[in-house]
Structure formats: C-alpha cells, structure tokens
Amino acid sequence: MSDRFADYGRLTKPEIAVPPPGPKAKEVIEREEKVASPAHGRGYPLCVERACGVWVEDPDGNRFLDCTSGIGVVNVGHCHPEVVGALVEQAGKFFHYCGADFYYIQQTLLSERLVEAAPVPDAVPFFTNSGAESTEAAMKLARYHTRRPRFLALRGSFHGRTFGAMSLTSSKAVQRNRFAPLVPEVTHVPNPYCYRCPLRLEYPSCGLACVDAVEEYLNTIAPADEVAAFFAEPIQGEGGYIVPPPEYFPKLKALLDKHGILLVMDEVQAGNGRTGKLFAIEHWGVEPDIVYTAKGLGSGFPIGVMLSRRELNDWEPGAHSNTYGANPMGCMVALKTLELLQGGLVRNAAERGEQLMAGLRELQARHDFIGDVRGKGLMTAVEIVKDPDTKERDPERRNALVKECFRRGLLTYYCGDNSVRFIPPLIITREQIDTVLEIFAEALKAV
Ligand SMILES: Cc1ncc(COP(=O)(O)O)c(C=O)c1O
C-alpha cells in the first residue's frame, strides 16, 4: 500500500483552510460555467483537485470527507494503490482491443470472477460501459429471449438516461419531460415505499399489497403473456434510497415466475458491496434472471456488466455488441476492485453501515424534521420533512443541510425530493464515521 493512501487512511477530520469555494475553485467554476452544458445540474460548488481514500481535496487546500464516492463509484476509495497499479500495468500492455470481436485473458479473468460471484445461477456476462448501457442490454435480451414486448418497472425508479433506460425511469419528471415518445409498452407499478406507501397502507398489515397490485396490472393493462421483464433496483437510489421489506422480492419473484416474466435487478448503484453484500439482492435471498451493474465495478473506470441466466442467451452472434465493452484496463481495474471488495470491504460496509445508521437514528430522535432514516450497509439516507406527522416534504431544508455539510468539509448528496444520502467509500473507518455524524449533527443544528 502506498504511503499516501495509508497516511490519508489515518486522517479523521476534514480541513477547511478557505471557505469553499475558495479563489482557485471559483476560477475553475467560472471558466467551466462558460463552456458547460446547461443540462448539468451541479449540486454545490465542489471543485476537485485530487482525491485519496475517503478524502477529496480542492485547489484551495481544503480537504473534504467524501460521503458521495463520486456518486456511488469509488467504493474501494479514491486512487486505491492496488487499483492504480492494475490500471498502469495494463496500460503498459495494451489499452484496447474490442473484446466482442477478439480474445484476451483480461476479459476472461473478469468473466470467470463475475460468474463465480453472481447471484444469478450459471451466469453469462455481457460487458458494457455504463449503467444505462447495461439497462439497454437487459431490455434487449429480455425481449429477444421471451419474444414479448412489454416491461414493468417501479414508480420512483432510475435506470439511466438513454431511451430504453429513460422509459423505465420514473423518479423525476425532468428526466422524461419533452423526450417523448419513449420506448412503448412500459408500465410503472406502485413501489414498496413503506414510509409513504403509494397504496396508503401500513407495513406489515398491508400483506405486501404492492405485489398484489402487480397481479392486477397483469390482469388488466399489461397482459402477463406480453410482459418480458420486471425491472427493479434492489434499493431505489435516485428515487430516495427506498428499501423494500424482506418479503417483497421473494413474493414478487414467485408471482413473476408464475407468468414466465423475468426479474431483472439493476445493481448499478446498490451493487459492488455498497449495501454490505456484494450484490444487494442477496439481502432478499432471491435469484434474479438478469442482474447488471456498472459504477463501483470499475472504481471510476467506465465498465459495466450484465449477468444473465445461460438459457436466456439464445441470441445469435451480432445481435448485440459494442466497441469498448470489456476494455482490458477496465477489466483489470474491475478484477482488482472485486478482489478488494470480497477481501474485506463488503464486510466493512456492513459494519460501518450499522454504526452510521445507529448514529443517524440518534440524531433523528433529537430532530423531528428527520422523518425517516433508512438504508443497508453504506447506502444510507435520511428523509427531511416539515412535520413528522404530516410527512410533508422539506426540500429547502434538505438542500440547506447538504450545503451546511459541504461548508464544514463533509460531502453528502441529494436523493429523492427531500433526502440526503451518505455513500462513503467502503474503506471508511469507525473514527471517520464518528466525524460524519459529528459534522452532520452540527449541520442539523445550523438549519
Ligand atoms: C440504479 C441506476 N441505474 C442506472 C444508472 C445509470 O448509470 P449511468 O449513469 O452509468 O448510465 C444509475 C445512475 O445513477 C443508477 O443509479
């Protein structure tokens, strides 16, 4: 391990030398704003100069404790020396050689490791470059294999921005507004959002009525014989870190199996150890038909993968492909990432996640505007409300909270309409989680 990574690993407190954004960050931001796409919606003025472990530094000498991980990507920590080493070593051999058309051991090694780890029995990997591209691959395979045109997805879901993925997505109107017509035959069904049940019921007396509602859709607007697949995130990410109850996926899977509908799990954000299991669906003890991920798999290198049951793979050569899937540098980075995750970081995510959750629950007891605390492992969020009884959402206070954290050297991020998410690298230590909780407590007092 390089000295720098180890040294940074021992740090416990952020350092704010100049109130961010300082003059150097401001200069970058001003220049960037002149050339940037107006489609970008930057959350707060963080300018990254470099990063190491759980720490991010700006050009003005400020050091932030990162609870965003570059939006759920650097699960092994920024610039993990073993990941950097794997990347550099491969870069010296060859950068690229189109793994869909030719052979190289890097792709085979990663495939073997993923097949071994997958929650899908006898899985076949298909490599992509992003989360959205993985969603597209899963939509295409599901239609190809089942010869059925329709899809079901959950309200509040996020599966990416390309046309197919956007058509499954329903977390915010802005993500769909003015892009219609979308891919047809997608039906969104009520999500298992127990804090705000879309069916106005209470868990557990509801008896999982949201799964029964799926059956109603299959009997009415989305005829079961026409539905290829049901897409779901194990924990809805962009929608607000919504954790389904333990019976949800087993009951849903039984229903889908009855109708020959595939269960597709989008583990782009929840996968790669984030929740304290390598794949989040393992918490529900269900074997999906297709699972896919991206983000944390490449620790920042763009690589994704779809893992599907072998018998679904009846597509002919050339039916689906890409140029950069299984890029050899991405493969070696992902291989090292998986080794680190399975070598202890998944376990740390579970342990530190419990500590974080317990601390956030204590803070909830002191601030009634924290309506809900939820998550698994280090995929954790708090929902901010005006009143715990009415549960009226309070996005203004939520936004202020994220910014108060930033000013104090803690990077958190928004999710849903009114939630703050905490997704630190999985290497985070007990002392560093204590700091997260201390700073969040100060920010709560400030708003
Ligand atoms: C659950 C989920 N699926 C898909 C995507 C899209 O991934 P990408 O931005 O790599 O296309 C995201 C991105 O946030 C995601 O959280």
mmCIF file of C-alpha atoms and ligand atoms in Angstrom, residues 71 130-133 135 158-160 233 238 266 268-269 292 294-295, ligand 1:
data_model
loop_
_atom_site.group_PDB
_atom_site.id
_atom_site.type_symbol
_atom_site.label_atom_id
_atom_site.label_comp_id
_atom_site.label_asym_id
_atom_site.label_seq_id
_atom_site.Cartn_x
_atom_site.Cartn_y
_atom_site.Cartn_z
ATOM 1 C CA ILE A 71 -21.976 9.302 -6.816
ATOM 2 C CA SER A 130 -22.164 2.383 -18.147
ATOM 3 C CA GLY A 131 -25.296 1.787 -16.141
ATOM 4 C CA ALA A 132 -27.657 2.989 -18.856
ATOM 5 C CA GLU A 133 -25.974 0.784 -21.432
ATOM 6 C CA THR A 135 -30.112 -1.377 -18.798
ATOM 7 C CA PHE A 158 -33.953 5.292 -12.016
ATOM 8 C CA HIS A 159 -32.305 3.156 -14.692
ATOM 9 C CA GLY A 160 -30.386 5.703 -16.798
ATOM 10 C CA GLU A 233 -33.346 -1.596 -8.253
ATOM 11 C CA GLU A 238 -32.075 8.334 -7.183
ATOM 12 C CA ASP A 266 -30.439 -3.037 -11.592
ATOM 13 C CA VAL A 268 -25.737 -0.108 -10.772
ATOM 14 C CA GLN A 269 -25.838 1.858 -7.529
ATOM 15 C CA TYR A 292 -26.468 -5.785 -14.027
ATOM 16 C CA ALA A 294 -21.606 -0.510 -13.504
ATOM 17 C CA LYS A 295 -20.449 2.414 -11.274
HETATM 18 C C1 LIG B 1 -29.732 2.356 -10.348
HETATM 19 C C2 LIG B 1 -29.091 3.058 -11.514
HETATM 20 N N1 LIG B 1 -29.219 2.529 -12.739
HETATM 21 C C3 LIG B 1 -28.656 3.090 -13.821
HETATM 22 C C4 LIG B 1 -27.939 4.268 -13.700
HETATM 23 C C5 LIG B 1 -27.322 4.899 -14.906
HETATM 24 O O1 LIG B 1 -25.954 4.716 -14.865
HETATM 25 P P1 LIG B 1 -25.003 5.592 -15.820
HETATM 26 O O2 LIG B 1 -25.072 6.990 -15.303
HETATM 27 O O3 LIG B 1 -23.659 4.950 -15.664
HETATM 28 O O4 LIG B 1 -25.562 5.467 -17.194
HETATM 29 C C6 LIG B 1 -27.777 4.850 -12.436
HETATM 30 C C7 LIG B 1 -27.029 6.115 -12.266
HETATM 31 O O5 LIG B 1 -27.131 6.811 -11.296
HETATM 32 C C8 LIG B 1 -28.368 4.228 -11.310
HETATM 33 O O6 LIG B 1 -28.257 4.743 -10.081
#
